[in-house]
Coordinates of C-alpha atoms in Angstrom, one line a residue:
Chain A
X6 CA 15.5 9.3 -88.5
X7 CA 12.4 10.5 -87.9
X8 CA 12.3 13.9 -85.8
X9 CA 10.4 12.5 -82.6
X10 CA 13.4 9.7 -81.7
X11 CA 16.9 10.2 -81.0
X12 CA 19.7 7.4 -80.7
X13 CA 20.8 7.2 -77.5
X14 CA 23.9 5.5 -76.2
X15 CA 24.7 2.7 -73.1
X16 CA 28.4 2.6 -73.0
X17 CA 30.9 3.6 -70.1
X18 CA 29.6 6.2 -68.1
X19 CA 31.7 9.6 -67.1
X20 CA 32.5 8.2 -63.9
X21 CA 35.1 5.8 -65.4
X22 CA 37.9 7.7 -67.3
X23 CA 37.6 7.7 -71.1
X24 CA 41.6 6.2 -70.7
X25 CA 43.7 5.1 -68.1
X26 CA 46.6 6.9 -68.1
X27 CA 47.3 5.8 -64.1
X28 CA 47.7 2.5 -65.7
X29 CA 51.0 1.0 -66.6
X30 CA 52.0 -0.3 -70.0
X31 CA 50.2 0.2 -73.8
X32 CA 46.9 -0.6 -73.4
X33 CA 44.8 2.0 -71.3
X34 CA 41.5 1.3 -72.6
X35 CA 41.1 -2.1 -70.7
X36 CA 41.2 -2.7 -67.2
X37 CA 43.7 -5.0 -65.1
X38 CA 41.1 -7.3 -64.1
X39 CA 41.1 -11.2 -65.5
X40 CA 38.6 -12.1 -68.2
X41 CA 35.0 -13.0 -65.9
X42 CA 36.1 -11.2 -63.5
X43 CA 33.6 -9.4 -61.2
X44 CA 35.1 -6.0 -60.5
X45 CA 34.8 -5.0 -63.9
X46 CA 30.9 -5.2 -64.1
X47 CA 30.6 -4.0 -60.1
X48 CA 33.0 -0.9 -60.9
X49 CA 30.4 -0.4 -64.0
X50 CA 27.2 -0.4 -62.1
X51 CA 29.2 2.4 -59.3
X52 CA 29.9 4.4 -62.2
X53 CA 26.6 4.3 -63.8
X54 CA 25.1 5.3 -60.8
X55 CA 27.3 7.8 -59.5
X56 CA 27.0 9.3 -63.5
X57 CA 23.0 9.4 -63.4
X58 CA 22.6 10.9 -60.0
X59 CA 25.0 13.4 -60.7
X60 CA 27.7 12.5 -58.1
X61 CA 30.2 11.9 -59.7
X62 CA 32.3 15.2 -58.8
X63 CA 31.1 14.9 -55.4
X64 CA 32.7 10.8 -54.9
X65 CA 35.7 10.0 -52.9
X66 CA 36.1 6.3 -54.3
X67 CA 38.5 4.7 -51.7
X68 CA 40.3 1.9 -53.4
X69 CA 41.4 -1.1 -50.8
X70 CA 44.2 -4.2 -51.1
X71 CA 43.4 -6.8 -53.1
X72 CA 43.0 -6.8 -57.3
X73 CA 40.5 -3.8 -57.1
X74 CA 43.7 -2.0 -55.4
X75 CA 44.1 -0.3 -58.7
X76 CA 40.8 1.1 -59.1
X77 CA 41.5 4.6 -58.9
X78 CA 43.0 3.9 -62.5
X79 CA 39.3 3.5 -63.5
X80 CA 37.2 5.6 -61.8
X81 CA 37.2 9.5 -62.2
X82 CA 35.8 10.4 -59.1
X83 CA 38.3 11.6 -56.1
X84 CA 40.5 8.8 -55.3
X85 CA 42.3 7.6 -52.3
X86 CA 44.5 4.2 -51.7
X87 CA 43.7 2.5 -48.2
X88 CA 46.2 0.3 -46.5
X89 CA 44.9 -3.5 -46.1
X90 CA 41.9 -3.5 -44.2
X91 CA 41.9 0.0 -43.2
X92 CA 39.5 1.4 -46.0
X93 CA 36.4 2.4 -43.5
X94 CA 39.1 3.9 -41.1
X95 CA 40.2 5.9 -43.3
X96 CA 36.4 6.6 -44.7
X97 CA 35.8 7.4 -41.0
X98 CA 38.2 9.9 -41.6
X99 CA 37.1 11.2 -45.4
X100 CA 33.9 11.9 -44.5
X101 CA 34.4 13.1 -41.2
X102 CA 36.0 16.4 -42.7
X103 CA 34.1 16.4 -45.9
X104 CA 30.5 15.6 -45.0
X105 CA 29.3 17.0 -48.0
X106 CA 30.8 13.6 -50.1
X107 CA 29.7 10.8 -50.7
X108 CA 32.4 8.1 -49.4
X109 CA 32.5 4.9 -51.3
X110 CA 34.7 2.0 -49.7
X111 CA 35.4 -0.6 -51.4
X112 CA 36.9 -3.7 -50.6
X113 CA 37.1 -7.5 -51.5
X114 CA 37.0 -10.0 -48.7
X115 CA 40.1 -10.8 -47.4
X116 CA 40.6 -7.0 -47.3
X117 CA 37.5 -5.9 -45.2
X118 CA 36.2 -9.6 -43.7
X119 CA 39.7 -10.8 -42.1
X120 CA 42.8 -8.5 -42.0
X121 CA 40.1 -4.7 -41.7
X122 CA 37.8 -6.8 -39.1
X123 CA 37.8 -4.6 -36.4
X124 CA 37.5 -1.2 -39.3
X125 CA 34.3 -2.4 -40.8
X126 CA 32.7 -3.6 -37.6
X127 CA 33.4 -0.3 -35.8
X128 CA 32.7 2.1 -38.8
X129 CA 29.4 0.6 -39.4
X130 CA 28.6 0.3 -35.7
X131 CA 29.5 4.2 -35.5
X132 CA 27.2 4.9 -38.6
X133 CA 29.5 6.7 -40.4
X134 CA 27.8 8.5 -43.5
X135 CA 29.9 5.5 -46.3
X136 CA 28.9 3.4 -48.1
X137 CA 30.5 -0.1 -48.4
X138 CA 30.4 -2.1 -51.4
X139 CA 32.4 -5.7 -50.3
X140 CA 32.8 -7.6 -53.4
X141 CA 33.0 -11.4 -52.0
X142 CA 34.9 -14.3 -54.0
X143 CA 35.2 -16.6 -51.1
X144 CA 39.1 -15.8 -51.7
X145 CA 42.0 -14.2 -52.0
X146 CA 42.4 -13.4 -55.6
X147 CA 45.1 -11.1 -56.1
X148 CA 47.8 -13.1 -53.7
X149 CA 46.8 -16.5 -55.7
X150 CA 43.8 -17.7 -54.3
X151 CA 44.2 -18.4 -50.3
X152 CA 41.6 -18.9 -48.4
X153 CA 39.9 -16.1 -46.9
X154 CA 37.1 -16.4 -43.7
X155 CA 33.7 -16.0 -46.5
X156 CA 35.7 -19.9 -48.3
X157 CA 33.4 -22.1 -48.3
X158 CA 33.6 -25.5 -46.5
X159 CA 35.2 -28.2 -48.7
X160 CA 36.6 -25.4 -50.6
X161 CA 39.4 -26.1 -52.4
X162 CA 42.5 -23.5 -52.2
X163 CA 45.8 -22.4 -51.6
X164 CA 46.0 -23.0 -48.1
X165 CA 43.4 -25.6 -48.2
X166 CA 44.8 -28.4 -50.1
X167 CA 42.1 -30.4 -49.0
X168 CA 39.2 -28.4 -48.7
X169 CA 38.1 -25.6 -45.9
X170 CA 37.1 -28.0 -42.7
X171 CA 34.6 -26.5 -40.4
X172 CA 36.6 -28.2 -37.0
X173 CA 40.5 -26.5 -38.3
X174 CA 39.4 -23.0 -39.9
X175 CA 35.9 -22.8 -38.8
X176 CA 32.8 -21.6 -40.9
X177 CA 32.7 -18.9 -43.5
X178 CA 31.5 -15.3 -42.1
X179 CA 28.3 -13.7 -43.4
X180 CA 29.4 -10.4 -43.1
X181 CA 26.2 -8.7 -44.3
X182 CA 24.5 -10.3 -41.5
X183 CA 27.1 -9.2 -38.9
X184 CA 26.8 -5.9 -39.8
X185 CA 23.3 -5.9 -39.8
X186 CA 23.0 -7.0 -36.2
X187 CA 24.6 -3.7 -35.2
X188 CA 21.8 -0.8 -34.6
X189 CA 23.3 2.1 -36.7
X190 CA 23.8 0.4 -40.4
X191 CA 20.8 2.3 -42.4
X192 CA 20.8 -0.7 -45.2
X193 CA 22.3 -4.3 -45.8
X194 CA 21.4 -5.8 -49.0
X195 CA 23.2 -9.0 -50.1
X196 CA 23.4 -9.5 -53.9
X197 CA 25.3 -11.2 -56.7
X198 CA 26.7 -10.1 -60.0
X199 CA 26.2 -13.6 -62.1
X200 CA 22.6 -13.6 -64.4
X201 CA 20.9 -10.2 -65.9
X202 CA 18.6 -10.7 -62.8
X203 CA 21.0 -10.4 -60.2
X204 CA 23.4 -8.1 -62.1
X205 CA 20.3 -5.7 -62.4
X206 CA 19.5 -6.3 -58.5
X207 CA 23.1 -5.3 -58.2
X208 CA 22.5 -1.8 -59.8
X209 CA 19.0 -1.6 -58.0
X210 CA 20.9 -2.0 -54.7
X211 CA 23.8 0.5 -55.2
X212 CA 21.4 3.4 -56.8
X213 CA 19.5 3.0 -53.3
X214 CA 22.9 2.9 -51.2
X215 CA 24.2 6.3 -53.6
X216 CA 20.6 7.6 -52.9
X217 CA 21.2 7.0 -49.5
X218 CA 24.5 8.4 -49.1
X219 CA 23.6 12.0 -50.7
X220 CA 20.6 12.1 -48.8
X221 CA 23.1 11.3 -45.6
X222 CA 21.2 8.4 -44.0
X223 CA 24.1 6.8 -42.6
X224 CA 26.3 3.6 -43.6
X225 CA 25.1 1.6 -46.0
X226 CA 26.8 -1.8 -46.5
X227 CA 26.4 -4.0 -50.1
X228 CA 27.3 -7.6 -50.5
X229 CA 28.0 -8.7 -53.7
X230 CA 28.7 -12.5 -54.5
X231 CA 30.8 -12.3 -57.4
X232 CA 33.4 -14.3 -59.5
X233 CA 37.5 -15.1 -59.5
X234 CA 37.6 -17.4 -62.3
X235 CA 41.5 -17.6 -62.2
X236 CA 41.3 -18.2 -58.4
X237 CA 38.6 -20.8 -58.3
X238 CA 40.2 -22.3 -61.8
X239 CA 37.5 -22.1 -64.0
X240 CA 35.7 -20.5 -67.0
X241 CA 34.5 -17.3 -66.3
X242 CA 31.1 -19.3 -67.2
X243 CA 31.4 -22.3 -64.8
X244 CA 32.4 -19.6 -62.3
X245 CA 29.4 -17.5 -62.6
X246 CA 27.4 -21.3 -62.4
X247 CA 29.3 -22.3 -59.0
X248 CA 28.3 -19.0 -57.7
X249 CA 24.8 -19.9 -58.1
X250 CA 25.0 -23.9 -56.9
X251 CA 27.2 -23.0 -53.8
X252 CA 27.7 -19.6 -52.9
X253 CA 23.7 -18.4 -53.3
X254 CA 22.2 -21.7 -50.8
X255 CA 25.1 -20.7 -48.2
X256 CA 25.2 -16.5 -48.7
X257 CA 21.3 -15.8 -49.1
X258 CA 20.6 -13.0 -51.8
X259 CA 18.0 -10.0 -50.7
X260 CA 18.0 -6.8 -48.5
X261 CA 18.8 -8.3 -44.6
X262 CA 18.3 -4.4 -43.4
X263 CA 16.7 -1.5 -44.2
X264 CA 15.8 1.1 -42.1
X265 CA 16.2 3.9 -44.1
X266 CA 12.6 5.0 -44.2
X267 CA 12.9 5.8 -40.4
X268 CA 15.9 7.0 -40.6
X269 CA 16.5 11.2 -40.8
X270 CA 19.4 12.6 -42.4
X271 CA 22.7 13.3 -39.9
X272 CA 25.6 15.4 -40.2
X273 CA 28.8 13.7 -37.9
X274 CA 30.7 16.4 -35.6
X275 CA 33.2 17.9 -38.5
X276 CA 36.1 18.3 -36.8
X277 CA 37.5 21.5 -36.4
X278 CA 41.1 23.4 -38.0
X279 CA 40.1 26.9 -36.2
X280 CA 43.3 27.3 -34.0
X281 CA 41.6 29.4 -31.8
X282 CA 39.3 26.7 -30.8
X283 CA 42.2 24.1 -30.7
X284 CA 44.0 26.8 -28.5
X285 CA 41.1 27.3 -26.6
X286 CA 40.6 23.2 -25.8
X287 CA 44.2 22.4 -25.5
X288 CA 44.0 25.3 -22.8
X289 CA 47.0 26.9 -24.1
X290 CA 47.9 30.9 -25.2
X291 CA 47.7 31.5 -29.4
X292 CA 51.4 32.4 -30.6
X293 CA 55.1 31.7 -28.7
X294 CA 54.9 28.9 -26.1
X295 CA 57.5 29.1 -23.7
X296 CA 59.6 26.4 -22.3
X297 CA 60.2 26.8 -18.4
X298 CA 64.0 28.8 -18.9
X299 CA 63.7 32.1 -20.6
X300 CA 67.1 31.4 -22.6
X301 CA 66.6 32.1 -26.6
X302 CA 68.6 28.8 -27.8
X303 CA 66.4 28.9 -30.9
X304 CA 65.2 25.0 -32.4
X305 CA 68.3 22.6 -32.3
X306 CA 67.5 19.8 -34.7
X307 CA 70.5 17.5 -33.7
X308 CA 71.3 13.9 -35.7
X309 CA 73.4 11.4 -33.9
X310 CA 74.4 9.0 -36.6
X311 CA 76.8 5.7 -36.0
X312 CA 76.7 1.9 -36.1
X313 CA 75.4 -0.2 -33.1
X314 CA 76.9 -0.2 -30.0
X315 CA 78.6 3.1 -30.4
X316 CA 75.9 4.6 -28.7
X317 CA 74.6 6.8 -31.1
X318 CA 71.1 5.8 -29.2
X319 CA 72.1 6.7 -25.6
X320 CA 74.1 10.1 -26.7
X321 CA 70.4 11.3 -27.8
X322 CA 69.0 10.2 -25.4
X323 CA 71.0 11.5 -22.5
X324 CA 71.1 15.1 -24.1
X325 CA 67.4 14.5 -24.3
X326 CA 66.7 13.9 -20.9
X327 CA 69.6 17.0 -20.1
X328 CA 67.7 19.4 -22.2
X329 CA 64.1 18.9 -20.6
X330 CA 65.6 18.8 -17.3
X331 CA 67.0 22.3 -17.8
X332 CA 63.3 23.6 -18.5
X333 CA 64.0 23.4 -22.4
X334 CA 61.2 21.5 -24.9
X335 CA 62.6 18.1 -26.1
X336 CA 61.6 15.3 -28.4
X337 CA 64.1 12.2 -29.4
X338 CA 63.2 9.6 -31.5
X339 CA 65.1 6.4 -32.9
X340 CA 65.7 4.5 -36.2
X341 CA 67.5 1.7 -36.6
X342 CA 68.1 -1.8 -38.3
X343 CA 66.9 -5.3 -37.1
X344 CA 70.5 -5.9 -35.5
X345 CA 71.6 -5.5 -31.9
X346 CA 75.3 -4.7 -32.5
X347 CA 76.7 -3.8 -35.7
X348 CA 73.8 -2.7 -37.8
X349 CA 73.7 1.2 -38.1
X350 CA 71.8 3.2 -35.9
X351 CA 70.8 6.9 -36.0
X352 CA 68.5 9.0 -33.5
X353 CA 66.9 12.2 -34.3
X354 CA 66.4 14.6 -30.7
X355 CA 65.1 18.0 -31.2
X356 CA 65.7 21.0 -28.4
X357 CA 63.9 23.8 -28.2
X358 CA 62.5 26.6 -26.7
X359 CA 59.2 26.2 -28.4
X360 CA 56.9 23.5 -28.6
X361 CA 58.3 20.9 -31.0
X362 CA 56.1 20.7 -34.0
X363 CA 57.1 17.3 -34.8
X364 CA 59.7 15.1 -33.7
X365 CA 60.7 13.9 -37.0
X366 CA 62.8 16.0 -39.4
X367 CA 64.5 15.9 -42.6
X368 CA 67.0 18.9 -42.5
X369 CA 69.3 18.7 -39.0
X370 CA 71.5 21.8 -38.6
X371 CA 73.4 19.4 -36.2
X372 CA 74.9 16.2 -37.9
X373 CA 77.1 14.1 -34.9
X374 CA 78.6 11.6 -37.4
X375 CA 80.4 8.7 -35.3
X376 CA 81.3 6.5 -38.8
X377 CA 81.8 7.2 -42.0
X378 CA 78.2 5.5 -43.2
X379 CA 76.4 8.0 -41.9
X380 CA 78.6 11.1 -42.8
X381 CA 77.8 9.5 -46.2
X382 CA 73.9 9.2 -45.4
X383 CA 73.3 12.5 -43.7
X384 CA 75.9 15.1 -45.2
X385 CA 73.7 16.3 -47.8
X386 CA 71.2 16.4 -46.0
X387 CA 72.5 19.5 -43.0
X388 CA 70.8 23.3 -43.4
X389 CA 73.2 25.8 -44.7
X390 CA 75.2 26.9 -41.7
X391 CA 74.4 24.1 -39.8
X392 CA 77.2 21.9 -37.4
X393 CA 78.8 18.9 -39.0
X394 CA 80.7 16.6 -35.9
X395 CA 83.1 13.8 -38.0
X396 CA 84.5 10.9 -35.4
X397 CA 88.0 11.6 -36.9
X398 CA 89.1 8.7 -35.2
X399 CA 87.0 6.4 -38.3
X400 CA 85.9 8.4 -40.3
X401 CA 89.0 9.2 -42.7
X402 CA 87.1 11.4 -45.4
X403 CA 86.8 15.4 -45.5
X404 CA 83.2 16.9 -45.1
X405 CA 82.7 18.2 -48.8
X406 CA 80.2 20.1 -47.5
X407 CA 81.6 24.1 -47.4
X408 CA 78.3 25.7 -46.0
X409 CA 78.5 24.0 -42.9
X410 CA 80.6 24.9 -39.6
X411 CA 83.0 20.8 -39.5
X412 CA 84.7 19.8 -36.3
X413 CA 86.8 16.9 -36.5
X414 CA 87.1 15.2 -32.9
X415 CA 88.7 11.9 -32.9
X416 CA 86.0 10.5 -30.2
X417 CA 87.2 7.5 -30.1
X418 CA 90.4 7.7 -29.4
X419 CA 89.7 10.8 -26.9
X420 CA 87.3 8.0 -25.1
X421 CA 89.8 5.1 -25.7
X422 CA 92.6 7.6 -24.2
X423 CA 91.1 7.6 -20.9
X424 CA 90.6 3.8 -21.1
X425 CA 86.8 3.4 -21.8
X426 CA 86.6 3.1 -25.6
X427 CA 82.4 3.1 -25.6
X428 CA 82.1 6.4 -23.7
X429 CA 82.7 8.0 -27.2
X430 CA 79.6 9.3 -27.5
X431 CA 79.6 10.9 -24.3
X432 CA 82.8 12.5 -25.6
X433 CA 80.8 13.4 -28.9
X434 CA 78.0 15.1 -26.0
X435 CA 81.1 17.0 -25.0
X436 CA 82.6 18.3 -28.4
X437 CA 78.9 19.2 -28.9
X438 CA 78.3 21.2 -25.3
X439 CA 81.7 22.4 -26.6
X440 CA 80.7 24.0 -29.6
X441 CA 77.2 25.3 -28.7
X442 CA 76.1 25.5 -25.0
X443 CA 72.8 24.8 -25.3
X444 CA 72.7 24.3 -21.4
X445 CA 75.3 23.6 -18.7
X446 CA 77.8 20.3 -18.8
X447 CA 76.3 19.6 -15.2
X448 CA 73.2 18.9 -16.9
X449 CA 74.4 15.9 -18.4
X450 CA 76.3 14.7 -15.5
X451 CA 73.1 14.9 -13.7
X452 CA 71.7 12.2 -16.5
X453 CA 74.3 10.4 -16.1
X454 CA 74.3 10.2 -12.1
X455 CA 71.0 8.5 -12.6
X456 CA 71.9 5.8 -15.5
X457 CA 75.1 4.7 -14.7
X458 CA 74.9 2.6 -11.2
X459 CA 79.1 1.9 -11.3
X460 CA 80.6 5.0 -10.0
X461 CA 83.7 4.2 -11.8
X462 CA 82.1 4.1 -15.3
X463 CA 80.0 7.6 -14.3
X464 CA 83.6 9.1 -13.1
X465 CA 84.6 7.8 -16.5
X466 CA 82.1 9.2 -18.3
X467 CA 82.0 12.6 -17.2
X468 CA 85.8 12.7 -18.2
X469 CA 84.9 11.8 -21.2
X470 CA 82.2 14.9 -21.2
X471 CA 84.4 17.2 -20.2
X472 CA 87.8 15.9 -22.8
X473 CA 85.2 16.8 -25.4
X474 CA 84.3 19.4 -23.7
X475 CA 87.6 20.7 -23.6
X476 CA 88.4 19.6 -27.1
X477 CA 85.4 21.8 -28.7
X478 CA 86.6 24.9 -26.7
X479 CA 90.2 24.1 -28.1
X480 CA 89.3 24.5 -31.2
Chain B
X7 CA 23.6 10.7 -75.3
X8 CA 25.6 10.7 -78.6
X9 CA 24.0 10.4 -82.2
X10 CA 28.1 9.3 -83.7
X11 CA 28.4 9.2 -87.2
X12 CA 29.6 5.7 -87.4
X13 CA 26.2 4.4 -86.5
X14 CA 24.8 3.9 -89.9
X15 CA 23.7 -0.1 -88.9
X16 CA 19.4 -0.3 -87.9
X17 CA 19.0 0.3 -84.4
X18 CA 18.8 -1.0 -81.7
X19 CA 22.4 -2.7 -82.3
X20 CA 25.7 -3.3 -80.3
X21 CA 28.7 -2.5 -81.1
X22 CA 31.7 -4.5 -79.7
X23 CA 35.9 -2.7 -79.4
X24 CA 37.4 -5.9 -80.4
X25 CA 40.4 -4.7 -78.7
X26 CA 38.8 -3.9 -75.3
X27 CA 37.4 -7.3 -75.5
X28 CA 38.9 -10.0 -73.5
X29 CA 37.1 -13.5 -75.0
X30 CA 35.3 -14.7 -71.5
X31 CA 31.7 -14.9 -73.1
X32 CA 29.8 -13.3 -70.2
X33 CA 27.3 -11.4 -72.9
X34 CA 27.5 -14.2 -75.2
X35 CA 26.1 -16.0 -71.9
X36 CA 23.6 -13.1 -71.1
X37 CA 22.3 -12.3 -74.8
X38 CA 18.6 -13.4 -74.4
X39 CA 18.0 -13.4 -78.8
X40 CA 21.2 -15.1 -79.4
X41 CA 23.3 -13.0 -81.3
X42 CA 26.4 -12.7 -80.1
X43 CA 29.3 -15.3 -80.9
X44 CA 33.0 -15.4 -80.2
X45 CA 34.9 -14.6 -83.3
X46 CA 37.2 -17.0 -84.5
X47 CA 40.2 -14.5 -85.0
X48 CA 42.2 -13.4 -81.6
X49 CA 42.6 -9.8 -81.3
X50 CA 45.9 -7.3 -79.9
X51 CA 45.4 -9.0 -76.4
X52 CA 45.6 -12.3 -77.4
X53 CA 41.9 -13.3 -76.8
X54 CA 38.9 -14.2 -79.2
X55 CA 36.4 -11.7 -79.2
X56 CA 32.6 -11.3 -79.3
X57 CA 31.1 -9.7 -82.0
X58 CA 27.5 -8.9 -83.3
X59 CA 26.1 -11.1 -86.5
X60 CA 23.8 -7.5 -87.5
X61 CA 20.8 -8.6 -86.8
X62 CA 18.0 -9.5 -84.3
X63 CA 19.6 -6.6 -80.9
X64 CA 16.6 -6.1 -79.3
X65 CA 18.6 -3.3 -77.0
X66 CA 18.3 -5.0 -74.1
X67 CA 21.8 -3.3 -72.8
X68 CA 22.1 -7.5 -70.8
X69 CA 25.5 -8.0 -72.6
X70 CA 26.4 -4.3 -71.8
X71 CA 26.0 -5.6 -68.1
X72 CA 27.7 -8.6 -68.2
X73 CA 30.6 -7.7 -69.4
X74 CA 33.5 -7.3 -67.2
X75 CA 35.4 -3.9 -69.1
X76 CA 33.4 -0.6 -68.8
X77 CA 34.2 0.0 -72.4
X78 CA 34.4 -2.8 -75.1
X79 CA 30.6 -3.1 -75.4
X80 CA 28.3 -0.2 -76.2
X81 CA 24.4 -0.2 -76.9
X82 CA 22.5 1.7 -79.4
X83 CA 18.9 2.3 -79.6
X84 CA 16.3 4.9 -80.4
X85 CA 14.5 6.8 -77.8
X86 CA 11.4 8.4 -78.7
X87 CA 11.2 12.2 -77.1
X88 CA 8.4 14.6 -76.2
X89 CA 7.9 17.5 -79.1

């Protein structure tokens, strides 16, 4: 070899992993895409541009839902996988908090043009600093070839077996034209990964969009007509010809909008994580935010669980309301199955002398288990030193934990003794307040008075609270 | 850029990793000098794979861009460098 020449290799770009370790199975070298799929071609073009411009480490690649859901197996960039259609919303967050990054939202036509229509329109309209690669194959590929908004009139799919009709399903959506109609987008182009000439045009468009990203010129949108031989039930060769004969006449190729020359680089407002600024914006004082009562009760994370109809959720609402009326910070959040009766239900109540960070918690310090399955489900979660109140009328087994305070109270029996079996939840509240006086019983009476219209039921529920309270005091 | 020892053939040339090929034949379709073909044999994945005859590659890279698999095709060619 002469000293004036070197051998260069055109192969896998550095922005694609050498081996696909995240991919399941033995074969870590090939993609999960079908033979002849357009996704691989587009992945290579994007990766090549990122590698050539040295932007691999600055890029956050958003995988959508669709066949390219696993793009993060392949792209050696930062990766986020977004719920169906939401990639531009996720991208908005990413490019706002990471303004130096190149954010790429990679989406298919079912994802972008159907399920995520709102997200893409508004991200484009805000002119978010991201580029969108819109791979249009005129079909829902991953789910087995159903009609997409981009499906051609007359095209047969799983859901249009006689062909799409204008009368029934409307016209195919031209997303690139729709986006270009908005003021903010800086560059909109439609290309096709078909023959070499058009692949090279796609390459050029992608490189331009990546460069505009690096320059922070705003929102770019590249629509790429791409083959789905499997979904279209064609050979790879025929599917390329089908794009040329059917898609290209309707989805015209070329630059649809380009105002990149006249746009200045811009940085969107970056959200602050400065605590002082947040406190000042909210008019709060830093540090402990006190409840309107001076009593220090700490933070009570109370899980109340039972079967549907036992009143576990209602008991939680009563506790939270009573705590609120007492001047404490409270939250209540329910969790239940689809059944109105007979299923399992639980709620999370937080009662605190401080502002509550989250109404959701993993480790309660109080568990009220109104039936066996509830004890099974949550016993292990209770913090050491916490309290478990067990409805011993129903739950036959003992509590296994030895590092918690256990109160076995016959909640259902105590209620039944009063002639109102449905008030087991009121008994449970009484037991809890008897054990741990986060506020006076009268607060519960007040809540009962506003929620129970019938005088008789009110009186019985107050008695039920008292019965539980007395039981706990007698312990 | 690399200069692997196994590139001994005359340049330009194309290397196809037979076990990364899914036999879609789009590279064969894209090849201007028509020097690629489909093997009669099958690879580990169960596909007939693309092969290079060994002569006539112009190094145009059309097959590289046509191929949907990131690592199946690599094109090697000589590049002049300024002394």
